[in-house]
Short mmCIF file of C-alpha atoms and ligand atoms in Angstrom, two decimals:
data_model
loop_
_atom_site.label_atom_id
_atom_site.label_comp_id
_atom_site.label_asym_id
_atom_site.label_seq_id
_atom_site.Cartn_x
_atom_site.Cartn_y
_atom_site.Cartn_z
CA UNK A 229 -0.44 -0.01 -0.10
CA UNK A 230 1.31 3.94 -1.06
CA UNK A 231 1.83 5.68 1.78
CA UNK A 232 -1.21 7.94 -0.15
CA UNK A 233 -3.80 5.40 -0.03
CA UNK A 234 -2.88 4.65 3.47
CA UNK A 235 -3.45 8.22 4.31
CA UNK A 236 -6.78 7.97 2.78
CA UNK A 237 -7.93 4.89 4.35
CA UNK A 238 -6.80 6.87 7.43
CA UNK A 239 -9.71 9.43 6.69
CA UNK A 240 -12.33 7.85 4.95
CA UNK A 241 -13.91 8.79 1.66
CA UNK A 242 -15.02 12.29 2.86
CA UNK A 243 -11.46 13.04 4.36
CA UNK A 244 -9.08 13.27 1.42
CA UNK A 245 -9.82 14.62 -2.27
CA UNK A 246 -7.24 14.32 -5.52
CA UNK A 247 -10.04 15.96 -7.83
CA UNK A 248 -7.65 18.56 -9.50
CA UNK A 249 -10.31 21.08 -9.45
CA UNK A 250 -11.43 21.20 -5.35
CA UNK A 251 -7.18 21.45 -5.16
CA UNK A 252 -6.38 24.44 -7.54
CA UNK A 253 -7.98 26.95 -4.61
CA UNK A 254 -5.47 25.81 -2.12
CA UNK A 255 -2.45 25.55 -3.16
CA UNK A 256 -2.63 28.92 -4.56
CA UNK A 257 -2.84 32.11 -2.34
CA UNK A 258 -5.08 35.01 -3.34
CA UNK A 259 -3.15 37.38 -4.87
CA UNK A 260 -1.50 35.06 -6.70
CA UNK A 261 2.14 35.27 -5.14
CA UNK A 262 2.41 31.91 -4.18
CA UNK A 263 1.87 28.92 -6.21
CA UNK A 264 2.37 25.66 -4.97
CA UNK A 265 1.23 21.81 -5.95
CA UNK A 266 -0.30 18.50 -3.80
CA UNK A 267 -0.88 15.09 -4.65
CA UNK A 268 -3.46 14.58 -1.90
CA UNK A 269 -5.67 17.17 0.55
CA UNK A 270 -6.51 15.73 3.51
CA UNK A 271 -9.75 17.23 5.30
CA UNK A 272 -9.87 15.59 8.91
CA UNK A 273 -12.83 16.00 10.48
CA UNK A 274 -11.86 15.06 14.30
CA UNK A 275 -8.14 15.29 16.03
CA UNK A 276 -8.50 11.59 16.31
CA UNK A 277 -7.91 11.64 12.12
CA UNK A 278 -5.10 14.61 11.90
CA UNK A 279 -3.26 12.24 14.93
CA UNK A 280 -3.57 9.24 12.31
CA UNK A 281 -2.48 10.84 9.15
CA UNK A 282 0.83 12.74 11.53
CA UNK A 283 1.15 8.91 12.54
CA UNK A 284 1.72 7.92 8.91
CA UNK A 285 3.84 10.88 7.90
CA UNK A 286 6.21 10.66 10.70
CA UNK A 287 6.37 6.94 9.67
CA UNK A 288 7.36 7.35 6.09
CA UNK A 289 9.06 10.94 6.36
CA UNK A 290 5.91 12.27 4.45
CA UNK A 291 5.84 16.41 4.70
CA UNK A 292 3.07 18.13 5.17
CA UNK A 293 1.75 21.58 5.23
CA UNK A 294 -1.12 22.58 7.21
CA UNK A 295 -3.52 25.25 6.28
CA UNK A 296 -6.79 26.72 7.32
CA UNK A 297 -8.53 30.07 5.88
CA UNK A 298 -5.62 30.44 3.12
CA UNK A 299 -5.54 33.68 4.01
CA UNK A 300 -1.48 34.31 5.58
CA UNK A 301 0.55 36.72 3.95
CA UNK A 302 3.85 34.84 4.14
CA UNK A 303 3.21 31.86 1.69
CA UNK A 304 3.34 29.57 5.07
CA UNK A 305 -0.05 27.98 3.93
CA UNK A 306 1.46 26.66 0.39
CA UNK A 307 2.51 22.89 -0.79
CA UNK A 308 5.63 24.29 -2.49
CA UNK A 309 6.86 21.32 -2.93
CA UNK A 310 4.33 18.42 -3.75
CA UNK A 311 3.69 17.70 0.16
CA UNK A 312 0.77 16.25 1.37
CA UNK A 313 -1.87 19.24 2.72
CA UNK A 314 -3.88 19.31 5.44
CA UNK A 315 -6.59 21.32 5.26
CA UNK A 316 -8.60 22.02 9.22
CA UNK A 317 -11.74 23.24 7.22
CA UNK A 318 -13.46 20.39 8.86
CA UNK A 319 -12.19 20.86 11.94
CA UNK A 320 -15.46 23.13 12.29
CA UNK A 321 -16.76 22.81 15.76
CA UNK A 322 -17.84 25.54 18.00
CA UNK A 323 -18.96 24.78 21.13
CA UNK A 324 -21.27 26.72 23.81
CA UNK A 325 -20.31 30.01 25.28
CA UNK A 326 -19.21 29.80 28.64
CA UNK A 327 -20.75 33.18 29.99
CA UNK A 328 -19.63 32.69 33.77
CA UNK A 329 -15.78 32.28 33.06
CA UNK A 330 -16.07 34.21 29.79
CA UNK A 331 -14.83 31.42 27.10
CA UNK A 332 -15.23 29.51 24.43
CA UNK A 333 -13.90 26.37 22.88
CA UNK A 334 -13.73 26.17 18.57
CA UNK A 335 -11.99 23.92 16.11
CA UNK A 336 -9.44 25.37 14.20
CA UNK A 337 -11.55 25.39 11.11
CA UNK A 338 -14.15 27.94 12.65
CA UNK A 339 -13.26 31.37 10.65
CA UNK A 340 -12.75 34.20 13.37
CA UNK A 341 -16.42 36.08 12.03
CA UNK A 342 -18.05 32.79 13.36
CA UNK A 343 -15.99 33.53 17.12
CA UNK A 344 -16.55 36.98 17.12
CA UNK A 345 -20.32 36.59 16.24
CA UNK A 346 -20.42 34.00 19.30
CA UNK A 347 -19.03 35.36 21.57
CA UNK A 348 -21.45 38.48 20.33
CA UNK A 349 -24.55 36.39 20.49
CA UNK A 350 -23.79 36.57 24.51
CA UNK A 351 -23.11 40.14 24.62
CA UNK A 352 -19.34 39.15 24.94
CA UNK A 353 -16.12 39.91 22.54
CA UNK A 354 -13.50 38.45 20.96
CA UNK A 355 -11.79 41.71 20.65
CA UNK A 356 -9.40 40.12 17.54
CA UNK A 357 -9.97 41.45 14.18
CA UNK A 358 -8.95 41.60 11.14
CA UNK A 359 -9.37 42.36 7.61
CA UNK A 360 -9.32 38.68 6.78
CA UNK A 361 -11.98 37.56 9.94
CA UNK A 362 -14.45 36.04 7.71
CA UNK A 363 -11.97 33.27 5.65
CA UNK A 364 -9.20 33.11 8.19
CA UNK A 365 -9.44 30.48 10.69
CA UNK A 366 -8.85 30.05 14.32
CA UNK A 367 -6.42 27.34 14.08
CA UNK A 368 -4.66 29.92 11.17
CA UNK A 369 -4.94 33.00 13.70
CA UNK A 370 -2.89 30.61 16.75
CA UNK A 371 -0.45 29.87 13.98
CA UNK A 372 0.78 33.33 12.89
CA UNK A 373 -0.20 34.64 16.39
CA UNK A 374 -1.96 37.30 14.43
CA UNK A 375 -2.40 40.84 15.28
CA UNK A 376 -4.74 43.53 13.79
CA UNK A 377 -6.40 46.69 15.14
CA UNK A 378 -7.08 46.22 18.59
CA UNK A 379 -3.64 44.67 20.01
CA UNK A 380 -3.11 48.11 21.53
CA UNK A 381 -5.92 47.19 24.07
CA UNK A 382 -6.11 43.39 23.96
CA UNK A 383 -2.52 42.07 22.79
CA UNK A 384 -2.10 39.89 20.25
CA UNK A 385 -3.63 36.55 19.65
CA UNK A 386 -0.95 35.01 22.18
CA UNK A 387 -2.90 37.17 25.00
CA UNK A 388 -5.94 35.24 23.87
CA UNK A 389 -5.38 32.09 23.87
CA UNK A 390 -6.11 29.71 27.46
CA UNK A 391 -5.78 26.47 25.90
CA UNK A 392 -4.78 24.68 23.00
CA UNK A 393 -4.83 20.94 21.77
CA UNK A 394 -2.30 19.99 19.27
CA UNK A 395 -1.52 17.06 17.15
CA UNK A 396 2.39 16.52 17.74
CA UNK A 397 4.54 15.44 14.78
CA UNK A 398 4.70 12.02 15.67
CA UNK A 399 0.94 11.87 16.40
CA UNK A 400 0.33 12.59 19.82
CA UNK A 401 -2.44 14.05 21.26
CA UNK A 402 -1.27 16.94 23.32
CA UNK A 403 -4.13 17.94 26.11
CA UNK A 404 -3.49 21.54 26.64
CA UNK A 405 -7.02 22.13 27.18
CA UNK A 406 -7.25 24.47 30.30
CA UNK A 407 -9.57 27.34 31.01
CA UNK A 408 -7.73 28.66 33.33
CA UNK A 409 -6.37 32.84 33.58
CA UNK A 410 -2.91 31.45 35.67
CA UNK A 411 -0.99 28.20 35.43
CA UNK A 412 2.35 28.38 36.63
CA UNK A 413 2.82 24.42 36.66
CA UNK A 414 5.84 24.45 33.94
CA UNK A 415 5.97 25.43 30.69
CA UNK A 416 4.10 27.08 28.85
CA UNK A 417 3.97 24.79 26.57
CA UNK A 418 0.84 26.39 24.51
CA UNK A 419 2.86 29.28 23.76
CA UNK A 420 5.94 27.23 21.43
CA UNK A 421 2.65 25.95 18.70
CA UNK A 422 1.90 30.22 19.11
CA UNK A 423 2.80 31.42 16.23
CA UNK A 424 4.87 28.08 15.16
CA UNK A 425 3.38 29.15 11.65
CA UNK A 426 2.68 24.61 11.42
CA UNK A 427 6.08 23.99 12.09
CA UNK A 428 6.05 22.79 15.36
CA UNK A 429 2.55 20.63 15.64
CA UNK A 430 -1.03 20.58 14.11
CA UNK A 431 -3.56 22.90 15.85
CA UNK A 432 -6.70 21.22 16.48
CA UNK A 433 -8.86 23.18 18.81
CA UNK A 434 -8.56 25.90 21.42
CA UNK A 435 -10.05 27.41 23.87
CA UNK A 436 -10.30 31.65 23.90
CA UNK A 437 -10.55 34.16 26.01
CA UNK A 438 -13.68 36.85 25.80
CA UNK A 439 -14.13 39.90 27.10
CA UNK A 440 -17.11 42.49 28.03
CA UNK A 441 -18.16 44.36 25.78
CA UNK A 442 -17.68 47.59 26.18
CA UNK A 443 -21.01 50.03 26.52
CA UNK A 444 -19.03 53.01 24.89
CA UNK A 445 -17.09 53.29 21.38
CA UNK A 446 -15.82 56.43 20.34
CA UNK A 447 -13.75 57.12 17.52
CA UNK A 448 -12.01 60.13 15.99
CA UNK A 449 -9.95 61.24 12.54
CA UNK A 450 -7.46 63.56 14.04
CA UNK A 451 -5.27 65.72 11.25
CA UNK A 452 -1.62 65.76 13.20
CA UNK A 453 1.69 67.66 11.60
CA UNK A 454 4.51 64.74 11.94
CA UNK A 455 4.61 61.23 13.07
CA UNK A 456 5.93 62.28 16.75
CA UNK A 457 2.96 64.67 17.24
CA UNK A 458 0.84 61.43 16.72
CA UNK A 459 3.04 59.62 19.18
CA UNK A 460 2.38 62.94 21.45
CA UNK A 461 -1.01 62.82 21.18
CA UNK A 462 -1.46 58.79 21.85
CA UNK A 463 0.61 59.54 25.66
CA UNK A 464 -1.63 62.75 25.79
CA UNK A 465 -4.87 60.45 25.16
CA UNK A 466 -3.69 57.33 26.85
CA UNK A 467 -3.49 59.68 30.13
CA UNK A 468 -6.95 61.52 29.20
CA UNK A 469 -8.87 58.65 29.10
CA UNK A 470 -7.31 56.23 31.70
CA UNK A 471 -5.30 53.85 28.84
CA UNK A 472 -8.79 53.41 26.89
CA UNK A 473 -7.46 53.46 23.87
CA UNK A 474 -8.35 50.12 21.81
CA UNK A 475 -6.97 51.25 18.33
CA UNK A 476 -4.36 54.25 17.34
CA UNK A 477 -3.52 54.04 13.49
CA UNK A 478 -1.57 56.29 11.94
CA UNK A 479 -2.81 56.79 8.16
CA UNK A 480 -0.29 59.64 6.09
CA UNK A 481 -1.56 61.43 3.56
CA UNK A 482 -1.32 59.92 0.41
CA UNK A 483 -2.76 56.92 2.25
CA UNK A 484 -6.18 58.89 2.32
CA UNK A 485 -5.80 60.50 -1.50
CA UNK A 486 -5.10 57.02 -2.80
CA UNK A 487 -8.46 55.83 -0.86
CA UNK A 488 -10.32 58.68 -1.87
CA UNK A 489 -10.11 58.61 -5.07
CA UNK A 490 -10.16 54.43 -5.52
CA UNK A 491 -12.95 53.76 -2.80
CA UNK A 492 -16.44 54.53 -3.43
CA UNK A 493 -18.00 56.27 -0.85
CA UNK A 494 -15.15 57.26 1.03
CA UNK A 495 -14.35 61.04 1.39
CA UNK A 496 -11.90 63.22 3.23
CA UNK A 497 -13.59 64.20 6.26
CA UNK A 498 -11.82 67.96 7.48
CA UNK A 499 -11.74 70.50 5.69
CA UNK A 500 -7.84 71.21 5.05
CA UNK A 501 -5.17 68.91 4.46
CA UNK A 502 -2.42 67.52 6.57
CA UNK A 503 0.72 65.39 6.02
CA UNK A 504 -0.56 63.38 8.86
CA UNK A 505 -3.54 61.66 10.06
CA UNK A 506 -4.59 59.36 13.34
CA UNK A 507 -7.27 57.17 13.27
CA UNK A 508 -8.05 56.45 17.29
CA UNK A 509 -10.57 54.41 18.88
CA UNK A 510 -11.49 54.50 23.03
CA UNK A 511 -13.92 51.83 24.72
CA UNK A 512 -15.31 51.43 27.81
CA UNK A 513 -16.15 53.55 30.94
CA UNK A 514 -19.74 55.18 31.30
CA UNK A 515 -20.48 57.48 28.33
CA UNK A 516 -20.13 60.16 29.75
CA UNK A 517 -17.26 60.56 31.57
CA UNK A 518 -15.59 57.85 28.03
CA UNK A 519 -16.73 60.04 25.48
CA UNK A 520 -15.93 63.63 27.47
CA UNK A 521 -12.33 63.24 28.81
CA UNK A 522 -11.36 61.50 25.12
CA UNK A 523 -13.50 65.41 23.66
CA UNK A 524 -11.41 67.13 26.26
CA UNK A 525 -8.61 65.44 25.61
CA UNK A 526 -8.25 65.88 21.72
CA UNK A 527 -9.86 69.70 22.09
CA UNK A 528 -6.29 70.31 24.55
CA UNK A 529 -4.43 68.60 21.29
CA UNK A 530 -5.63 71.03 19.00
CA UNK A 531 -4.91 73.69 22.11
CA UNK A 532 -1.24 72.82 21.96
CA UNK A 533 -0.65 72.36 18.46
CA UNK A 534 -0.20 68.64 18.85
CA UNK A 535 -3.27 68.28 16.62
CA UNK A 536 -4.46 70.60 14.05
CA UNK A 537 -8.04 69.64 13.39
CA UNK A 538 -10.48 66.67 14.32
CA UNK A 539 -13.48 65.36 13.78
CA UNK A 540 -15.34 63.03 16.02
CA UNK A 541 -17.94 60.57 14.99
CA UNK A 542 -21.03 61.18 16.42
CA UNK A 543 -22.95 57.79 15.38
CA UNK A 544 -21.70 54.62 14.49
CA UNK A 545 -22.03 55.15 10.70
CA UNK A 546 -19.46 57.94 11.20
CA UNK A 547 -17.51 55.61 13.00
CA UNK A 548 -17.75 53.06 10.21
CA UNK A 549 -16.96 55.47 7.82
CA UNK A 550 -13.69 56.54 9.19
CA UNK A 551 -12.87 53.42 9.56
CA UNK A 552 -13.00 52.54 6.03
CA UNK A 553 -10.84 55.12 5.46
CA UNK A 554 -8.27 53.22 7.43
CA UNK A 555 -9.86 49.54 6.10
CA UNK A 556 -9.02 50.24 2.71
CA UNK A 557 -5.57 51.40 2.35
CA UNK A 558 -4.73 48.15 0.83
CA UNK A 559 -6.73 48.19 -1.54
CA UNK A 560 -6.49 51.44 -2.92
CA UNK A 561 -2.78 51.00 -2.90
CA UNK A 562 -3.41 48.22 -5.42
CA UNK A 563 -5.52 49.93 -7.08
CA UNK A 564 -2.66 52.34 -7.63
CA UNK A 565 -0.37 50.24 -9.07
CA UNK A 566 2.44 48.14 -7.50
CA UNK A 567 3.75 48.56 -3.98
CA UNK A 568 6.96 47.02 -2.08
CA UNK A 569 5.53 46.30 1.65
CA UNK A 570 7.30 45.70 4.74
CA UNK A 571 5.98 44.85 7.92
CA UNK A 572 7.80 46.18 10.70
CA UNK A 573 8.48 46.81 14.77
CA UNK A 574 10.25 49.32 16.33
CA UNK A 575 9.74 50.18 20.13
CA UNK A 576 6.88 52.53 20.07
CA UNK A 577 8.62 55.34 20.44
CA UNK A 578 11.41 54.90 18.15
CA UNK A 579 8.54 55.31 15.65
CA UNK A 580 8.89 58.91 14.09
CA UNK A 581 12.76 58.30 13.44
CA UNK A 582 12.10 55.06 11.81
CA UNK A 583 10.42 56.76 9.43
CA UNK A 584 12.66 59.82 9.24
CA UNK A 585 15.53 57.82 8.97
CA UNK A 586 14.16 54.90 6.18
CA UNK A 587 11.88 56.71 3.85
CA UNK A 588 14.70 58.76 2.09
CA UNK A 589 16.90 55.68 2.16
CA UNK A 590 14.25 54.00 -0.28
CA UNK A 591 14.12 57.31 -2.31
CA UNK A 592 17.27 57.16 -2.51
CA UNK A 593 16.97 53.46 -4.71
CA UNK A 594 13.82 54.43 -6.29
CA UNK A 595 13.57 58.32 -7.23
CA UNK A 596 10.20 59.36 -7.71
CA UNK A 597 8.89 55.95 -4.94
CA UNK A 598 5.75 57.15 -3.28
CA UNK A 599 6.04 56.43 0.29
CA UNK A 600 2.83 54.96 1.93
CA UNK A 601 3.33 53.86 5.68
CA UNK A 602 0.43 53.66 8.05
CA UNK A 603 -0.59 51.39 10.68
CA UNK A 604 -0.84 50.35 14.18
CA UNK A 605 1.13 53.18 15.62
CA UNK A 606 -0.35 52.39 18.99
CA UNK A 607 1.73 49.33 18.46
CA UNK A 608 4.72 50.14 17.64
CA UNK A 609 3.75 48.37 13.90
CA UNK A 610 3.96 49.76 10.56
CA UNK A 611 3.21 48.61 7.40
CA UNK A 612 5.96 50.22 5.84
CA UNK A 613 5.04 50.04 2.06
CA UNK A 614 5.98 52.02 -1.55
CA UNK A 615 4.15 52.18 -4.24
CA UNK A 616 5.95 52.79 -7.10
CA UNK A 617 7.08 56.04 -8.96
CA UNK A 618 3.73 57.51 -10.89
CA UNK A 619 5.24 57.41 -13.82
CA UNK A 620 7.56 54.61 -13.21
CA UNK A 621 7.12 50.52 -14.97
CA UNK A 622 5.90 48.02 -12.13
CA UNK A 623 7.60 45.18 -13.64
CA UNK A 624 11.45 47.23 -13.10
CA UNK A 625 9.89 48.61 -9.38
CA UNK A 626 9.15 45.38 -8.27
CA UNK A 627 12.42 44.06 -9.60
CA UNK A 628 14.03 46.48 -6.90
CA UNK A 629 12.09 43.80 -3.77
CA UNK A 630 14.81 42.21 -2.80
CA UNK A 631 17.17 45.75 -2.53
CA UNK A 632 14.95 47.71 -1.47
CA UNK A 633 13.91 45.38 1.49
CA UNK A 634 17.12 44.66 2.83
CA UNK A 635 17.83 48.52 3.58
CA UNK A 636 14.56 48.91 5.20
CA UNK A 637 15.45 45.74 7.01
CA UNK A 638 18.83 46.82 8.08
CA UNK A 639 17.40 49.95 9.48
CA UNK A 640 15.25 47.61 11.57
CA UNK A 641 17.59 46.40 12.75
CA UNK A 642 19.59 49.15 13.49
CA UNK A 643 16.45 50.51 15.95
CA UNK A 644 16.27 47.20 17.59
CA UNK A 645 13.02 46.11 15.75
CA UNK A 646 11.46 43.28 13.98
CA UNK A 647 10.91 42.30 9.93
CA UNK A 648 7.82 40.94 10.87
CA UNK A 649 5.71 42.51 13.51
CA UNK A 650 2.22 40.25 12.59
CA UNK A 651 2.57 37.93 9.08
CA UNK A 652 5.25 36.23 10.55
CA UNK A 653 8.25 34.42 8.55
CA UNK A 654 6.85 31.18 5.93
CA UNK A 655 8.40 30.94 3.12
CA UNK A 656 8.95 34.88 2.13
CA UNK A 657 11.21 35.65 4.64
CA UNK A 658 13.16 33.02 5.71
CA UNK A 659 16.13 33.38 3.73
CA UNK A 660 16.56 36.57 5.38
CA UNK A 661 16.44 35.73 9.34
CA UNK A 662 20.09 34.99 9.44
CA UNK A 663 21.10 38.67 8.47
CA UNK A 664 18.33 39.69 11.32
CA UNK A 665 18.39 37.12 14.03
CA UNK A 666 21.39 35.87 16.24
CA UNK A 667 23.42 32.75 15.57
CA UNK A 668 22.14 32.00 19.23
CA UNK A 669 18.60 32.73 19.20
CA UNK A 670 18.47 30.34 15.40
CA UNK A 671 20.29 27.62 17.22
CA UNK A 672 17.53 28.04 20.06
CA UNK A 673 14.68 27.72 17.16
CA UNK A 674 16.39 25.12 15.77
CA UNK A 675 16.33 23.23 19.26
CA UNK A 676 13.28 23.82 19.60
CA UNK A 677 11.94 22.45 16.18
CA UNK A 678 13.80 19.28 16.31
CA UNK A 679 12.42 18.41 19.56
CA UNK A 680 9.00 19.02 18.12
CA UNK A 681 9.59 17.48 14.74
CA UNK A 682 12.87 15.30 14.93
CA UNK A 683 11.82 14.55 11.19
CA UNK A 684 11.13 17.83 10.07
CA UNK A 685 7.75 16.48 8.53
CA UNK A 686 6.09 19.27 9.40
CA UNK A 687 6.31 22.81 6.53
CA UNK A 688 9.27 22.15 6.25
CA UNK A 689 11.31 25.18 4.51
CA UNK A 690 8.78 27.50 6.28
CA UNK A 691 10.25 29.79 9.26
CA UNK A 692 13.21 27.85 10.68
CA UNK A 693 16.62 28.63 7.55
CA UNK A 694 18.46 25.74 7.52
CA UNK A 695 22.34 25.93 8.77
CA UNK A 696 24.50 27.01 6.78
CA UNK A 697 27.33 24.82 5.52
CA UNK A 698 30.71 26.65 3.93
P1 FAD B 230 -3.61 30.35 6.81
O1 FAD B 230 -3.56 31.11 5.45
O2 FAD B 230 -4.02 28.98 6.27
O3 FAD B 230 -2.23 29.78 7.30
C1 FAD B 230 -1.53 30.70 8.10
C2 FAD B 230 -0.26 29.54 8.33
O4 FAD B 230 -0.67 29.15 9.92
C3 FAD B 230 0.58 28.30 7.97
O5 FAD B 230 1.91 28.41 7.69
C4 FAD B 230 -0.10 27.16 7.91
O6 FAD B 230 0.56 26.33 7.80
C5 FAD B 230 -0.28 27.40 8.95
N1 FAD B 230 -1.22 26.94 9.84
C6 FAD B 230 -2.23 26.85 9.35
N2 FAD B 230 -3.73 26.54 10.12
C7 FAD B 230 -2.21 25.66 11.28
C8 FAD B 230 -3.34 25.25 12.50
N3 FAD B 230 -4.57 24.33 12.58
N4 FAD B 230 -2.29 24.63 12.91
C9 FAD B 230 -0.19 24.83 12.30
N5 FAD B 230 -0.73 25.84 11.88
C10 FAD B 230 -1.54 26.04 11.24
N6 FAD B 230 -2.65 39.02 9.85
C11 FAD B 230 -2.60 40.21 10.82
O7 FAD B 230 -2.07 39.35 11.39
N7 FAD B 230 -2.67 41.39 11.49
C12 FAD B 230 -3.96 41.93 10.35
O8 FAD B 230 -4.40 42.85 10.34
C13 FAD B 230 -3.79 40.67 8.38
N8 FAD B 230 -5.29 41.11 8.08
C14 FAD B 230 -4.70 40.82 7.05
C15 FAD B 230 -5.71 41.05 6.13
C16 FAD B 230 -5.63 40.41 4.96
C17 FAD B 230 -7.26 41.23 3.53
C18 FAD B 230 -5.59 39.57 4.90
C19 FAD B 230 -5.54 38.50 3.43
C20 FAD B 230 -4.63 38.93 5.17
C21 FAD B 230 -4.63 39.72 6.54
N9 FAD B 230 -3.56 38.94 7.77
C22 FAD B 230 -3.25 39.85 8.80
C23 FAD B 230 -2.63 37.90 7.23
C24 FAD B 230 -3.52 36.70 8.09
O9 FAD B 230 -4.98 36.74 7.45
C25 FAD B 230 -3.71 36.09 8.82
O10 FAD B 230 -1.99 35.52 9.31
C26 FAD B 230 -4.25 35.08 10.20
O11 FAD B 230 -3.99 34.82 10.80
C27 FAD B 230 -4.44 33.52 8.79
O12 FAD B 230 -5.13 32.12 9.11
P2 FAD B 230 -5.70 31.46 8.40
O13 FAD B 230 -6.43 30.56 8.58
O14 FAD B 230 -6.24 31.87 6.79
O15 FAD B 230 -4.14 30.64 7.68
ZN1 ZN B 231 -1.88 45.43 10.28
#
């Protein structure tokens, strides 16, 4: 019996597909940037089936790539070398929300939007929020330690997971499904798997932390003269609201121009143009006190010249319109032509200096390039992007990707930053990782990988750079 036949047997007729039409959307991601191939798509519906699959893969040294919603941005979910592809889509059971303990248990294939909805139905909040939430899965969110727009207040996915169930490379099931807020009974093993991008084990289910839904949400769009002023505004508003900010997003003028030019139904909410903007949100508290402290804080900032103007949303619809400006930036950048993108983090206070230092370096490499640095200023995370020069030719611009990226990432390193704040390493950045992490750190990662996956069958070639032999 071949390995593929054994794998098919392990999951039964409903649990696999060899149909090229069914497989096609799984081996390519939505941007068409990465494309792979696989002889077999496995669709287990229980952790027992995942375990049976991995036992066979481990015994036979068969590599396997795990895929959730296929929304990852660094190619981690794509089988580039004909690996077996394991989709978690049928691990899609969601338990009842525990309203007293404020938790919910979900299979790895449950979408983020389904978890948000289940919490919302009980008047609770699951605060992870990404533009891909309709398709991405909880397993994928955990495997990538996803971020999004509310990290400032609630942390990354890592902070939202109480327990997980993982199938290890050898097929054994590691039950770390505890719904405990506190647990110091040894290594916190679940954290090893969070952010491991499918290289240490296959997450089959998770117990997630829910929060009280804030009564009040105040959203404002403020014009600021510079990133330094934006940083100052962040400090002022955190102090004014008693740390109630849940989002603080930096937007450059060019991004607002792109959005209002390309995205239907959007408009500049302020009268006069400004070089930079901030979209901020505060949630919680009692209405009068939060809204008042928020508005007094903003008025004070305008008085002191930290902000030049601001609009506070007067309704949910207005707040949604302001959020749409932020959420449409990526789409509008695409409509404007080619762009080179980075997902970097530096210490929050270093953001203005980083922008000032790195922008001219890229402008020198690509004359006429259009900088579009935006993102999660409150988390020290920028989508430090560049659109091709207006008159430029896109292929020639994109040919400079590696050169531009290396120049930017070298400056990130100078600032003690990270070359991946939220999207991960996957296949995209694995080759450059040794330039930015010490031998010691990489060796520790390799030792962990070897301990959990000694035969290197789980997502080989992703995240962990091979040891260079000279
Ligand atoms: P996939 O893409 O299927 O897989 C991603 C990685 O996780 C792969 O390495 C895969 O092997 C591994 N994996 C998946 N499931 C499992 C599992 N059960 N066990 C082990 N490994 C697994 N990301 C952010 O962090 N913040 C954002 O704001 C954000 N915005 C986005 C907006 C858009 C429009 C898009 C398309 C993507 C965005 N992303 C963002 C990236 C992406 O949505 C996240 O990385 C998401 O967590 C991936 O989930 P997924 O289920 O699609 O995983
Ligand atoms: Zn982001």
